[in-house]
Tab-separated table of C-alpha atoms in Angstrom:
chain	number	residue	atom	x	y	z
A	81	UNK	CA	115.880	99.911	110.188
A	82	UNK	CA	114.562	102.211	113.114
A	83	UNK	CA	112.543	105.187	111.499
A	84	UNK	CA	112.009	108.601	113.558
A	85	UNK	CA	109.734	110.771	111.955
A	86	UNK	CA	109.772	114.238	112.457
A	87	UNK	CA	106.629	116.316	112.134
A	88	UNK	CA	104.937	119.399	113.475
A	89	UNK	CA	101.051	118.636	111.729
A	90	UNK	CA	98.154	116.178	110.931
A	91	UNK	CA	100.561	113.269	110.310
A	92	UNK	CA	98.909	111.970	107.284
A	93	UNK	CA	102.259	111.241	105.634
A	94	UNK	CA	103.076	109.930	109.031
A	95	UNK	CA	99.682	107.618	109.281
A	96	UNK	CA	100.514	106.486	105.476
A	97	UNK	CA	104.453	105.422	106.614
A	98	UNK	CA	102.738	103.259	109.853
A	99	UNK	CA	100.092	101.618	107.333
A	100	UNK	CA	103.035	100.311	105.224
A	101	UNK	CA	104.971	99.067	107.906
A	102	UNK	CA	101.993	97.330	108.724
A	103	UNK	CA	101.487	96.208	105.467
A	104	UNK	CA	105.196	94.930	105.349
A	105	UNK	CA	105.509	96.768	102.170
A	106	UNK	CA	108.908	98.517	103.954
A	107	UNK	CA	111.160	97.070	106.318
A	108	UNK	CA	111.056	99.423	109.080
A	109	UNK	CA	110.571	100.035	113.013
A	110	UNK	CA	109.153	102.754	113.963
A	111	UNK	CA	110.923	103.932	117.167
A	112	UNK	CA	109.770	107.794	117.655
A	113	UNK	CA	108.471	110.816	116.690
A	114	UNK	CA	109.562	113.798	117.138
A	115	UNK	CA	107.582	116.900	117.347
A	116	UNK	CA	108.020	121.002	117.540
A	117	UNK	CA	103.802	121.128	118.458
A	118	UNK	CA	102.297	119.658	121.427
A	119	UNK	CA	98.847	120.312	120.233
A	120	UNK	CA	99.687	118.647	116.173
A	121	UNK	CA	97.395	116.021	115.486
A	122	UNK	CA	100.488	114.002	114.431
A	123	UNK	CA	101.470	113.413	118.494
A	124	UNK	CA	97.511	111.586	118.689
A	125	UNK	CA	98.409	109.384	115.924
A	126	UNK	CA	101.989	108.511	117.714
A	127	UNK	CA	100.224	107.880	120.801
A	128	UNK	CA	97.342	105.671	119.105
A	129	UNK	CA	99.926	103.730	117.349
A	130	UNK	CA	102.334	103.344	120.314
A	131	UNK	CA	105.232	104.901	118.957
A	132	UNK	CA	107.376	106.958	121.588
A	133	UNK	CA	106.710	110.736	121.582
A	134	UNK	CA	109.725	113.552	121.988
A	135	UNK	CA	107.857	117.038	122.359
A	136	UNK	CA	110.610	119.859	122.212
A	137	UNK	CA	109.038	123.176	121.656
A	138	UNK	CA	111.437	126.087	120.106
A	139	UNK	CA	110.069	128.479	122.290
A	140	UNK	CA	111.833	126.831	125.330
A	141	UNK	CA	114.880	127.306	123.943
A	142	UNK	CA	117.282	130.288	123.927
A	143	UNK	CA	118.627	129.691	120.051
A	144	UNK	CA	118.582	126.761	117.585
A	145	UNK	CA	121.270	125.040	118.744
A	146	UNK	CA	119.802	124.323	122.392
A	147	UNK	CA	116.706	123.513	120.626
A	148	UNK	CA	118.551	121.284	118.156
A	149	UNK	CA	120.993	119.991	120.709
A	150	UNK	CA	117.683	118.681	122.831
A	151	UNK	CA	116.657	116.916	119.787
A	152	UNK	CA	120.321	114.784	119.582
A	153	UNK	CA	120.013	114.338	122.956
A	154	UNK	CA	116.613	112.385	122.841
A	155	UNK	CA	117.391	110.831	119.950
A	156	UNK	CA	120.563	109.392	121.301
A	157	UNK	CA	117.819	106.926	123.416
A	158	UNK	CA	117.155	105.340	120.125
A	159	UNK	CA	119.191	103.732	117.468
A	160	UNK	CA	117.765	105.959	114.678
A	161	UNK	CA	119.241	104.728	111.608
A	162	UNK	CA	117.061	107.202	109.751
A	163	UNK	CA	115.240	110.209	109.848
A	164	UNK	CA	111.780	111.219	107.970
A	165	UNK	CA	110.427	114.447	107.364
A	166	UNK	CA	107.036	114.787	107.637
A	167	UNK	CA	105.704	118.248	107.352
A	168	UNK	CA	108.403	119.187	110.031
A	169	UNK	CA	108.510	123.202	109.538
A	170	UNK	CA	111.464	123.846	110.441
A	171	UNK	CA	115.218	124.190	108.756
A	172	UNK	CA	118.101	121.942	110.092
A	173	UNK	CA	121.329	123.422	110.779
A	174	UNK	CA	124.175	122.316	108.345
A	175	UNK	CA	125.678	120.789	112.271
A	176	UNK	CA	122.501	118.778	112.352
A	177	UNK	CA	122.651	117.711	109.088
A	178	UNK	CA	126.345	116.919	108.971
A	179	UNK	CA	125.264	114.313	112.087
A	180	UNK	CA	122.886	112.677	110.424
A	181	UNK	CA	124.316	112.422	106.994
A	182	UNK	CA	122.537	111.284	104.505
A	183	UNK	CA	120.461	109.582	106.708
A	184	UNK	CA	117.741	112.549	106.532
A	185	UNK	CA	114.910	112.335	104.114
A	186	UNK	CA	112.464	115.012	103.186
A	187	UNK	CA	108.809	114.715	101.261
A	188	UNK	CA	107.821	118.123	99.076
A	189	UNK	CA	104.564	118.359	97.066
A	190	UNK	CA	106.461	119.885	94.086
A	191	UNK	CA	108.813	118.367	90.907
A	192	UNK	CA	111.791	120.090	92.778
A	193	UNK	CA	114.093	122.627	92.510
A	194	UNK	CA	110.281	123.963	90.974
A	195	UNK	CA	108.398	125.531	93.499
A	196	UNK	CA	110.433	125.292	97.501
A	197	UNK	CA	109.118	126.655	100.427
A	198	UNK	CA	105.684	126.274	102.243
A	199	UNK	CA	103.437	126.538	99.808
A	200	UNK	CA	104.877	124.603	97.062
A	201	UNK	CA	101.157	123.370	95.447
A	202	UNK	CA	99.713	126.704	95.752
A	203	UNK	CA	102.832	128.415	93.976
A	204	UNK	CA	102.157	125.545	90.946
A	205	UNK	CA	98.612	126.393	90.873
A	206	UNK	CA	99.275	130.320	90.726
A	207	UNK	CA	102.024	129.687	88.042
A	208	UNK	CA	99.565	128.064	85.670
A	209	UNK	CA	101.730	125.151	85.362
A	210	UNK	CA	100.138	122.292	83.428
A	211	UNK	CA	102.083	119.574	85.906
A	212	UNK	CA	103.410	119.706	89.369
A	213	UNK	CA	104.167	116.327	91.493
A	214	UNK	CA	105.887	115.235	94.644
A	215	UNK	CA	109.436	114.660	95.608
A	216	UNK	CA	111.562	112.514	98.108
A	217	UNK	CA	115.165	113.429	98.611
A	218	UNK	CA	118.036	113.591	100.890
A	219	UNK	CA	118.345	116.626	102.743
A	220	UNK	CA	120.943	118.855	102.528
A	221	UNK	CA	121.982	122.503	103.731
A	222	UNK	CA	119.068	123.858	101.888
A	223	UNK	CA	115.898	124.127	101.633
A	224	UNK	CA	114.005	121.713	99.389
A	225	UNK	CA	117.441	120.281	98.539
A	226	UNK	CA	119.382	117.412	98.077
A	227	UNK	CA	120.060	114.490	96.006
A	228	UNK	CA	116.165	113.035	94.584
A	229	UNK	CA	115.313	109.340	95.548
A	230	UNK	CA	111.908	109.495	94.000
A	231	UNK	CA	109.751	112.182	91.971
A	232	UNK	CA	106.236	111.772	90.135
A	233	UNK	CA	104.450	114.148	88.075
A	234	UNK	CA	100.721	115.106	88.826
A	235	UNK	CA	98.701	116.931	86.014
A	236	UNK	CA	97.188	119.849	87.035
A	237	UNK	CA	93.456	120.013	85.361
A	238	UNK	CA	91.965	123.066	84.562
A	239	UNK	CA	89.225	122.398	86.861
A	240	UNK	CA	91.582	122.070	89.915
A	241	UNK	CA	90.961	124.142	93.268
A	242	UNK	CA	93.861	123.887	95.718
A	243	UNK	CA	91.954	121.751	97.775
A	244	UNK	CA	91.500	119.346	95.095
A	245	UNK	CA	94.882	119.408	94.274
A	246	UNK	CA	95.800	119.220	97.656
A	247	UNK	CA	94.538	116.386	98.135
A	248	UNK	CA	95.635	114.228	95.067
A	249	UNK	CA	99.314	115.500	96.068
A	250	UNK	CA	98.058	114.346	99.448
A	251	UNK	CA	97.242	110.767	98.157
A	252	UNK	CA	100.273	110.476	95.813
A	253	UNK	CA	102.921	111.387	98.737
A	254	UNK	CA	101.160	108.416	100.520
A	255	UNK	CA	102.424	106.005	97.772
A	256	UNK	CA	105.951	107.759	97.208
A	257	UNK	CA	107.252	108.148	100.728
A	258	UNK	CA	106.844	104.157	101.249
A	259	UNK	CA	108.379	103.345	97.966
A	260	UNK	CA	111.174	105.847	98.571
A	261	UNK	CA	112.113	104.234	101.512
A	262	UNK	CA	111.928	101.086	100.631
A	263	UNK	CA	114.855	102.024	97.955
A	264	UNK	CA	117.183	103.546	100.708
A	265	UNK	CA	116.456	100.814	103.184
């Protein structure tokens, strides 16, 4: 299965997918990653690991569908069979979506449909929720959407600081994202 990961950060979730293939524990080739920030830590760990690099910034482009439309075009290079979102902050058109058909994956740091958008473990902490928890799905024409391939529940302690939660969210979507894929491949 060729993998291109799309990202726009650190990469961690990105680092922990290229450890497993590694590993062997999914059978997977990475081919590329694609990227909205030239400057994302993410593009270092590409280039360290030798996976190909497509850099398309929004801001060259008049609308989303040039900017989308560059992205197909790239990708067309590679035999992408699919796509994983990796802290990629940006929606996909439904046209984008309808191309790659449930061949689009997506990791969130809540129990969706509980807490979408941006700041998903912050929300969970500010809700005084006793659990929260990370989910892998298909993506669809919205946002945090789509048919669940994997979810796991984190308990929140009372004790927890968003960075501390962060990073056990952190540490658990480095376990699910493998497994999820793993399922779907």
């Amino acid at each position: 299965m060729n993998l291109a990961i799309f990202a726009s950060g650190n990469g961690s979730n990105f680092a922990a997918l290229v450890k497993a293939v590694e590993e062997k524990k999914i059978k997977a080739k990475f081919v590329v990653l694609v990227s909205d920030k030239p400057e994302a830590f993410v593009v270092e760990r590409a280039r360290k690991a030798k996976i190909a690099v497509i850099l398309v910034k929004r801001e060259d482009f008049v609308s989303r569908a040039d900017f989308e439309a560059a992205i197909i075009q790239r990708l067309k290079n590679y035999k992408i069979d699919l796509i994983a979102l990796a802290g990629f902050m940006r929606m996909l058109s439904p046209g984008f979506v309808k191309l790659y058909r449930k061949r689009i994956i997506n990791i969130h740091p809540s129990l969706l449909p509980a807490f979408k958008g941006a700041h998903a473990i912050k929300d969970a902490i500010d809700a005084k929720v006793s659990f929260t928890g990370v989910t892998v799905h298909f993506v669809d024409n919205q946002m945090d959407h789509g048919p669940v391939i994997l979810q796991k529940q984190i308990k929140i302690k009372r004790t927890d600081t968003l960075n501390a939660l962060e990073k056990r969210i952190h540490a658990l979507e480095h376990k699910l994202y493998p497994q999820a894929i793993k399922i779907i491949s």
